[in-house]
PDB file of C-alpha atoms in Angstrom:
ATOM      1  CA  MET A   1      44.937  37.782  95.992  1.00 88.00           C
ATOM      2  CA  LYS A   2      45.123  36.399  99.512  1.00 94.00           C
ATOM      3  CA  ARG A   3      47.433  37.219 102.418  1.00 96.00           C
ATOM      4  CA  LEU A   4      48.232  35.341 105.624  1.00 96.00           C
ATOM      5  CA  ALA A   5      49.261  37.009 108.886  1.00 95.00           C
ATOM      6  CA  GLU A   6      50.569  35.798 112.227  1.00 95.00           C
ATOM      7  CA  ASN A   7      52.410  37.075 115.301  1.00 94.00           C
ATOM      8  CA  THR A   8      55.142  35.167 117.101  1.00 94.00           C
ATOM      9  CA  GLU A   9      56.987  35.979 120.323  1.00 94.00           C
ATOM     10  CA  VAL A  10      60.784  36.424 120.349  1.00 93.00           C
ATOM     11  CA  ARG A  11      63.381  37.606 122.864  1.00 91.00           C
ATOM     12  CA  VAL A  12      65.920  40.382 122.498  1.00 92.00           C
ATOM     13  CA  GLY A  13      68.043  40.402 125.629  1.00 87.00           C
ATOM     14  CA  ASP A  14      65.618  40.395 128.560  1.00 88.00           C
ATOM     15  CA  ASP A  15      62.793  41.863 126.485  1.00 91.00           C
ATOM     16  CA  ARG A  16      59.905  39.907 125.022  1.00 93.00           C
ATOM     17  CA  LEU A  17      59.004  41.292 121.608  1.00 95.00           C
ATOM     18  CA  HIS A  18      56.687  40.156 118.825  1.00 96.00           C
ATOM     19  CA  VAL A  19      57.262  39.678 115.107  1.00 97.00           C
ATOM     20  CA  LEU A  20      54.271  40.110 112.818  1.00 97.00           C
ATOM     21  CA  ILE A  21      54.580  38.539 109.361  1.00 97.00           C
ATOM     22  CA  ILE A  22      52.213  39.183 106.456  1.00 97.00           C
ATOM     23  CA  LEU A  23      52.778  36.674 103.666  1.00 97.00           C
ATOM     24  CA  ASP A  24      51.362  36.205 100.163  1.00 96.00           C
ATOM     25  CA  ASP A  25      49.528  32.884 100.055  1.00 95.00           C
ATOM     26  CA  PHE A  26      50.320  32.056  96.409  1.00 93.00           C
ATOM     27  CA  SER A  27      54.063  32.706  96.473  1.00 94.00           C
ATOM     28  CA  ARG A  28      55.045  32.706 100.190  1.00 95.00           C
ATOM     29  CA  TYR A  29      56.564  36.147  99.560  1.00 96.00           C
ATOM     30  CA  ILE A  30      56.690  38.214 102.751  1.00 97.00           C
ATOM     31  CA  VAL A  31      54.996  41.477 101.854  1.00 98.00           C
ATOM     32  CA  GLY A  32      55.170  43.038 105.322  1.00 97.00           C
ATOM     33  CA  TYR A  33      56.517  42.549 108.822  1.00 97.00           C
ATOM     34  CA  ALA A  34      57.013  44.388 112.105  1.00 97.00           C
ATOM     35  CA  LEU A  35      59.013  43.948 115.301  1.00 97.00           C
ATOM     36  CA  ALA A  36      56.889  45.361 118.117  1.00 96.00           C
ATOM     37  CA  ASP A  37      56.596  45.510 121.894  1.00 95.00           C
ATOM     38  CA  ALA A  38      53.199  43.833 121.797  1.00 94.00           C
ATOM     39  CA  PRO A  39      50.904  42.216 119.195  1.00 93.00           C
ATOM     40  CA  THR A  40      48.357  45.020 119.057  1.00 92.00           C
ATOM     41  CA  SER A  41      45.606  45.948 116.631  1.00 92.00           C
ATOM     42  CA  ALA A  42      47.387  49.234 115.878  1.00 92.00           C
ATOM     43  CA  VAL A  43      50.621  47.443 114.887  1.00 95.00           C
ATOM     44  CA  ALA A  44      48.690  45.002 112.677  1.00 95.00           C
ATOM     45  CA  THR A  45      46.868  47.881 110.986  1.00 95.00           C
ATOM     46  CA  ARG A  46      50.018  49.931 110.306  1.00 95.00           C
ATOM     47  CA  THR A  47      51.886  46.894 108.971  1.00 97.00           C
ATOM     48  CA  LEU A  48      49.049  45.903 106.659  1.00 97.00           C
ATOM     49  CA  GLN A  49      48.680  49.483 105.414  1.00 96.00           C
ATOM     50  CA  ALA A  50      52.399  49.604 104.578  1.00 97.00           C
ATOM     51  CA  ALA A  51      52.182  46.234 102.799  1.00 97.00           C
ATOM     52  CA  ILE A  52      49.226  47.446 100.733  1.00 97.00           C
ATOM     53  CA  ALA A  53      51.070  50.628  99.791  1.00 97.00           C
ATOM     54  CA  ARG A  54      53.968  48.560  98.422  1.00 96.00           C
ATOM     55  CA  HIS A  55      52.229  45.489  97.041  1.00 96.00           C
ATOM     56  CA  GLY A  56      48.561  46.273  96.530  1.00 95.00           C
ATOM     57  CA  LYS A  57      45.381  45.408  98.392  1.00 96.00           C
ATOM     58  CA  PRO A  58      44.437  41.760  98.891  1.00 96.00           C
ATOM     59  CA  GLU A  59      40.915  40.481  98.480  1.00 97.00           C
ATOM     60  CA  ALA A  60      41.223  38.367 101.607  1.00 97.00           C
ATOM     61  CA  LEU A  61      43.315  38.075 104.748  1.00 96.00           C
ATOM     62  CA  ARG A  62      43.580  34.976 106.913  1.00 95.00           C
ATOM     63  CA  THR A  63      44.987  35.292 110.433  1.00 93.00           C
ATOM     64  CA  ASP A  64      45.365  33.263 113.583  1.00 87.00           C
ATOM     65  CA  ARG A  65      43.136  33.868 116.600  1.00 85.00           C
ATOM     66  CA  GLY A  66      45.463  36.391 118.241  1.00 86.00           C
ATOM     67  CA  GLY A  67      43.905  39.330 120.026  1.00 83.00           C
ATOM     68  CA  ALA A  68      45.428  41.793 117.552  1.00 86.00           C
ATOM     69  CA  PHE A  69      43.211  40.282 114.867  1.00 88.00           C
ATOM     70  CA  VAL A  70      40.012  39.026 116.488  1.00 79.00           C
ATOM     71  CA  ALA A  71      39.376  40.680 119.874  1.00 66.00           C
ATOM     72  CA  PHE A  72      36.155  42.711 119.416  1.00 58.00           C
ATOM     73  CA  THR A  73      37.038  42.651 115.731  1.00 54.00           C
ATOM     74  CA  LYS A  74      34.752  45.352 114.373  1.00 57.00           C
ATOM     75  CA  GLU A  75      35.628  47.683 117.268  1.00 60.00           C
ATOM     76  CA  THR A  76      39.422  47.647 116.814  1.00 71.00           C
ATOM     77  CA  ASP A  77      41.577  49.708 114.451  1.00 83.00           C
ATOM     78  CA  PHE A  78      42.337  46.506 112.559  1.00 89.00           C
ATOM     79  CA  GLY A  79      38.721  45.379 112.272  1.00 87.00           C
ATOM     80  CA  ARG A  80      37.512  48.814 111.160  1.00 89.00           C
ATOM     81  CA  TYR A  81      40.311  49.086 108.613  1.00 92.00           C
ATOM     82  CA  LEU A  82      39.496  45.714 107.033  1.00 93.00           C
ATOM     83  CA  GLU A  83      35.809  46.584 106.910  1.00 91.00           C
ATOM     84  CA  ARG A  84      36.494  49.981 105.343  1.00 93.00           C
ATOM     85  CA  GLU A  85      38.827  48.481 102.723  1.00 95.00           C
ATOM     86  CA  LEU A  86      36.400  45.617 101.950  1.00 96.00           C
ATOM     87  CA  ILE A  87      39.027  42.986 102.775  1.00 96.00           C
ATOM     88  CA  ASP A  88      37.471  39.649 103.677  1.00 95.00           C
ATOM     89  CA  HIS A  89      38.828  38.420 107.031  1.00 93.00           C
ATOM     90  CA  SER A  90      38.896  34.741 107.992  1.00 92.00           C
ATOM     91  CA  VAL A  91      40.434  33.048 111.015  1.00 89.00           C
ATOM     92  CA  GLY A  92      42.216  29.723 110.755  1.00 78.00           C
ATOM     93  CA  ARG A  93      42.936  26.952 113.195  1.00 65.00           C
ATOM     94  CA  ALA A  94      46.492  26.641 114.485  1.00 53.00           C
ATOM     95  CA  TYR A  95      48.812  24.300 112.535  1.00 47.00           C
ATOM     96  CA  SER A  96      46.249  23.773 109.802  1.00 50.00           C
ATOM     97  CA  PRO A  97      47.804  23.591 106.292  1.00 48.00           C
ATOM     98  CA  ARG A  98      44.486  24.824 104.909  1.00 53.00           C
ATOM     99  CA  GLY A  99      44.619  27.776 107.260  1.00 52.00           C
ATOM    100  CA  GLY A 100      47.755  29.731 107.985  1.00 62.00           C
ATOM    101  CA  GLY A 101      50.212  26.851 107.720  1.00 85.00           C
ATOM    102  CA  LYS A 102      52.513  28.725 105.337  1.00 91.00           C
ATOM    103  CA  VAL A 103      52.959  31.727 107.602  1.00 92.00           C
ATOM    104  CA  GLU A 104      53.372  29.418 110.611  1.00 92.00           C
ATOM    105  CA  ALA A 105      56.155  27.666 108.691  1.00 92.00           C
ATOM    106  CA  ALA A 106      57.798  31.012 107.923  1.00 93.00           C
ATOM    107  CA  ASN A 107      57.709  31.949 111.603  1.00 93.00           C
ATOM    108  CA  GLY A 108      59.165  28.550 112.497  1.00 92.00           C
ATOM    109  CA  THR A 109      62.015  29.103 110.030  1.00 92.00           C
ATOM    110  CA  LEU A 110      62.597  32.582 111.460  1.00 94.00           C
ATOM    111  CA  LYS A 111      62.948  31.254 115.001  1.00 93.00           C
ATOM    112  CA  ARG A 112      65.013  28.212 114.049  1.00 93.00           C
ATOM    113  CA  GLU A 113      67.462  29.946 111.721  1.00 92.00           C
ATOM    114  CA  LEU A 114      67.732  33.420 113.253  1.00 94.00           C
ATOM    115  CA  TRP A 115      66.549  33.704 116.831  1.00 93.00           C
ATOM    116  CA  GLU A 116      67.956  30.350 117.974  1.00 91.00           C
ATOM    117  CA  VAL A 117      71.416  30.977 116.485  1.00 91.00           C
ATOM    118  CA  GLU A 118      71.942  34.738 116.861  1.00 89.00           C
ATOM    119  CA  HIS A 119      72.453  36.906 119.924  1.00 86.00           C
ATOM    120  CA  PHE A 120      71.214  40.475 119.582  1.00 90.00           C
ATOM    121  CA  ALA A 121      72.907  43.201 121.578  1.00 85.00           C
ATOM    122  CA  ASP A 122      69.840  45.415 121.292  1.00 91.00           C
ATOM    123  CA  ARG A 123      66.630  45.988 119.391  1.00 93.00           C
ATOM    124  CA  LEU A 124      68.298  47.977 116.615  1.00 94.00           C
ATOM    125  CA  GLU A 125      70.600  45.062 115.810  1.00 94.00           C
ATOM    126  CA  ALA A 126      67.633  42.681 115.879  1.00 95.00           C
ATOM    127  CA  GLU A 127      65.748  44.877 113.396  1.00 96.00           C
ATOM    128  CA  LYS A 128      68.740  44.951 111.012  1.00 95.00           C
ATOM    129  CA  LYS A 129      69.192  41.179 111.157  1.00 95.00           C
ATOM    130  CA  LEU A 130      65.458  40.681 110.699  1.00 96.00           C
ATOM    131  CA  ALA A 131      65.425  42.830 107.549  1.00 96.00           C
ATOM    132  CA  ALA A 132      68.383  40.902 106.114  1.00 95.00           C
ATOM    133  CA  PHE A 133      66.749  37.576 106.958  1.00 95.00           C
ATOM    134  CA  PHE A 134      63.495  38.429 105.193  1.00 96.00           C
ATOM    135  CA  ALA A 135      65.353  39.771 102.138  1.00 95.00           C
ATOM    136  CA  ASP A 136      67.206  36.462 101.899  1.00 94.00           C
ATOM    137  CA  TYR A 137      63.989  34.505 102.515  1.00 94.00           C
ATOM    138  CA  ASN A 138      62.178  36.284  99.686  1.00 94.00           C
ATOM    139  CA  GLU A 139      64.955  36.473  97.096  1.00 90.00           C
ATOM    140  CA  ARG A 140      67.307  33.542  97.648  1.00 88.00           C
ATOM    141  CA  ARG A 141      65.571  30.739  99.544  1.00 86.00           C
ATOM    142  CA  ALA A 142      64.274  27.971  97.282  1.00 82.00           C
ATOM    143  CA  HIS A 143      61.130  26.149  98.465  1.00 79.00           C
ATOM    144  CA  MET A 144      60.159  22.581  97.656  1.00 78.00           C
ATOM    145  CA  GLY A 145      56.535  23.752  97.772  1.00 80.00           C
ATOM    146  CA  LEU A 146      57.350  26.196  94.957  1.00 82.00           C
ATOM    147  CA  ASP A 147      59.061  23.631  92.690  1.00 77.00           C
ATOM    148  CA  GLY A 148      62.488  24.848  93.751  1.00 79.00           C
ATOM    149  CA  LEU A 149      61.691  28.508  93.099  1.00 85.00           C
ATOM    150  CA  THR A 150      62.155  31.380  95.526  1.00 88.00           C
ATOM    151  CA  PRO A 151      59.127  33.339  96.769  1.00 92.00           C
ATOM    152  CA  ALA A 152      60.250  36.314  94.655  1.00 90.00           C
ATOM    153  CA  ASP A 153      60.400  34.130  91.528  1.00 89.00           C
ATOM    154  CA  ARG A 154      56.774  33.126  92.006  1.00 89.00           C
ATOM    155  CA  TYR A 155      55.515  36.508  93.258  1.00 90.00           C
ATOM    156  CA  PHE A 156      57.030  38.562  90.424  1.00 89.00           C
ATOM    157  CA  GLY A 157      56.135  36.045  87.702  1.00 85.00           C
ATOM    158  CA  ARG A 158      59.706  34.899  86.979  1.00 77.00           C
ATOM    159  CA  ALA A 159      58.955  31.177  87.262  1.00 66.00           C
ATOM    160  CA  ASP A 160      59.152  30.321  83.553  1.00 71.00           C
ATOM    161  CA  GLN A 161      62.298  32.407  83.078  1.00 71.00           C
ATOM    162  CA  VAL A 162      64.065  30.840  86.069  1.00 64.00           C
ATOM    163  CA  LEU A 163      63.117  27.282  85.165  1.00 65.00           C
ATOM    164  CA  ALA A 164      64.291  27.875  81.586  1.00 67.00           C
ATOM    165  CA  ALA A 165      67.637  29.121  82.933  1.00 63.00           C
ATOM    166  CA  VAL A 166      67.915  26.062  85.178  1.00 60.00           C
ATOM    167  CA  ASP A 167      67.142  23.843  82.199  1.00 59.00           C
ATOM    168  CA  ALA A 168      69.870  25.550  80.132  1.00 64.00           C
ATOM    169  CA  ILE A 169      72.439  25.171  82.934  1.00 59.00           C
ATOM    170  CA  SER A 170      71.555  21.502  83.391  1.00 58.00           C
ATOM    171  CA  ARG A 171      71.932  20.822  79.670  1.00 59.00           C
ATOM    172  CA  LYS A 172      75.252  22.691  79.588  1.00 60.00           C
ATOM    173  CA  ARG A 173      76.570  20.579  82.449  1.00 59.00           C
ATOM    174  CA  GLN A 174      75.324  17.427  80.777  1.00 55.00           C
ATOM    175  CA  GLY A 175      77.148  18.458  77.596  1.00 56.00           C
ATOM    176  CA  ALA A 176      80.341  18.985  79.573  1.00 56.00           C
ATOM    177  CA  LEU A 177      80.041  15.487  81.021  1.00 52.00           C
ATOM    178  CA  TRP A 178      79.633  14.061  77.525  1.00 51.00           C
ATOM    179  CA  ARG A 179      82.797  15.819  76.369  1.00 57.00           C
ATOM    180  CA  LEU A 180      84.752  14.489  79.345  1.00 58.00           C
ATOM    181  CA  ALA A 181      83.499  10.928  78.973  1.00 56.00           C
ATOM    182  CA  PRO A 182      86.006   8.364  77.568  1.00 58.00           C
ATOM    183  CA  ALA A 183      85.682   7.617  73.866  1.00 53.00           C
ATOM    184  CA  GLY A 184      83.154   4.893  73.266  1.00 52.00           C
ATOM    185  CA  ALA A 185      81.559   5.254  76.712  1.00 52.00           C
ATOM    186  CA  PRO A 186      77.751   5.064  76.669  1.00 52.00           C
ATOM    187  CA  THR A 187      75.950   8.397  77.120  1.00 49.00           C
ATOM    188  CA  GLU A 188      72.385   9.153  77.969  1.00 51.00           C
ATOM    189  CA  GLU A 189      70.895  12.067  76.093  1.00 50.00           C
ATOM    190  CA  THR A 190      68.389  14.476  77.555  1.00 48.00           C
ATOM    191  CA  GLY A 191      66.021  15.436  74.785  1.00 49.00           C
ATOM    192  CA  ALA A 192      63.540  18.259  74.647  1.00 50.00           C
ATOM    193  CA  GLY A 193      60.709  17.663  77.068  1.00 52.00           C
ATOM    194  CA  THR A 194      62.643  15.131  79.135  1.00 49.00           C
ATOM    195  CA  PRO A 195      62.323  15.821  82.886  1.00 53.00           C
ATOM    196  CA  LEU A 196      65.446  17.242  84.519  1.00 50.00           C
ATOM    197  CA  GLU A 197      66.237  16.791  88.187  1.00 54.00           C
ATOM    198  CA  VAL A 198      66.307  20.228  89.813  1.00 58.00           C
ATOM    199  CA  LEU A 199      65.742  19.477  93.492  1.00 63.00           C
ATOM    200  CA  ARG A 200      66.903  16.481  95.500  1.00 65.00           C
ATOM    201  CA  LEU A 201      66.493  15.578  99.194  1.00 67.00           C
ATOM    202  CA  VAL A 202      69.379  13.388 100.367  1.00 63.00           C
ATOM    203  CA  ILE A 203      70.116  11.673 103.698  1.00 67.00           C
ATOM    204  CA  MET A 204      73.762  10.695 104.191  1.00 64.00           C
ATOM    205  CA  ASP A 205      75.200   9.421 107.493  1.00 64.00           C
ATOM    206  CA  GLY A 206      72.103  10.625 109.309  1.00 65.00           C
ATOM    207  CA  VAL A 207      72.322  14.167 107.915  1.00 65.00           C
ATOM    208  CA  MET A 208      69.593  15.538 105.645  1.00 67.00           C
ATOM    209  CA  GLU A 209      70.662  17.769 102.748  1.00 67.00           C
ATOM    210  CA  LEU A 210      68.701  19.666 100.120  1.00 65.00           C
ATOM    211  CA  ARG A 211      70.466  19.906  96.755  1.00 63.00           C
ATOM    212  CA  PHE A 212      69.323  22.498  94.239  1.00 62.00           C
ATOM    213  CA  CYS A 213      71.146  23.238  90.972  1.00 57.00           C
ATOM    214  CA  GLY A 214      74.490  22.211  92.442  1.00 52.00           C
ATOM    215  CA  THR A 215      73.954  23.998  95.765  1.00 61.00           C
ATOM    216  CA  ARG A 216      73.924  21.951  98.979  1.00 62.00           C
ATOM    217  CA  VAL A 217      71.948  23.090 102.028  1.00 68.00           C
ATOM    218  CA  VAL A 218      72.296  21.091 105.244  1.00 68.00           C
ATOM    219  CA  LEU A 219      68.876  20.819 106.871  1.00 63.00           C
ATOM    220  CA  GLY A 220      69.958  18.965 110.000  1.00 63.00           C
ATOM    221  CA  ARG A 221      70.460  15.552 111.553  1.00 63.00           C
ATOM    222  CA  VAL A 222      67.713  12.973 111.182  1.00 56.00           C
ATOM    223  CA  THR A 223      66.662  11.288 114.403  1.00 50.00           C
ATOM    224  CA  THR A 224      64.685   8.084 114.695  1.00 44.00           C
TER     225      THR A 224
END
């Protein structure tokens, strides 16, 4: 079991704050986060401890090169905690998909879809919106990298159940189309084992959309 962690800077009013995300590498499920005044070793330690209490201890943790994680590593609260818990710590290069690319992507989504579109009256409001955002991210956001599943589907082992439900819905819709087709019109059956389209990326009139099980999500305008 491997976790990824990264801090990113955000603004609430005139204040500069930092969001720490701890993410499960296999499922992209966010197991812990914090909104703090500064990206310190103490904040990283408390957040990781809380994540372990809820979701278990990882064998390894990969972070960026932020001071909260690597400055005098063995001498900080964070470094001592990892050593005591026998958690292997590795440091990745920025923007490397083999490093912490997944948690960097999560932070990018957070900024793009929350901080760039919302105005927070104060820190308390920011914390409430942040909690709601991560709940939605974990439970309702489908990822192309997860075969159209949500992080919670993958993390809690619901993948087979969800995909079976999607398959049943797709077949039900196909059956409805057959019943509505004019008599004598050709039909194309979908037999057992035949691939079903679950996720589609569409560009129409310069706008990119993601379509999943009948749901349309506008990703943005495509520029050339």
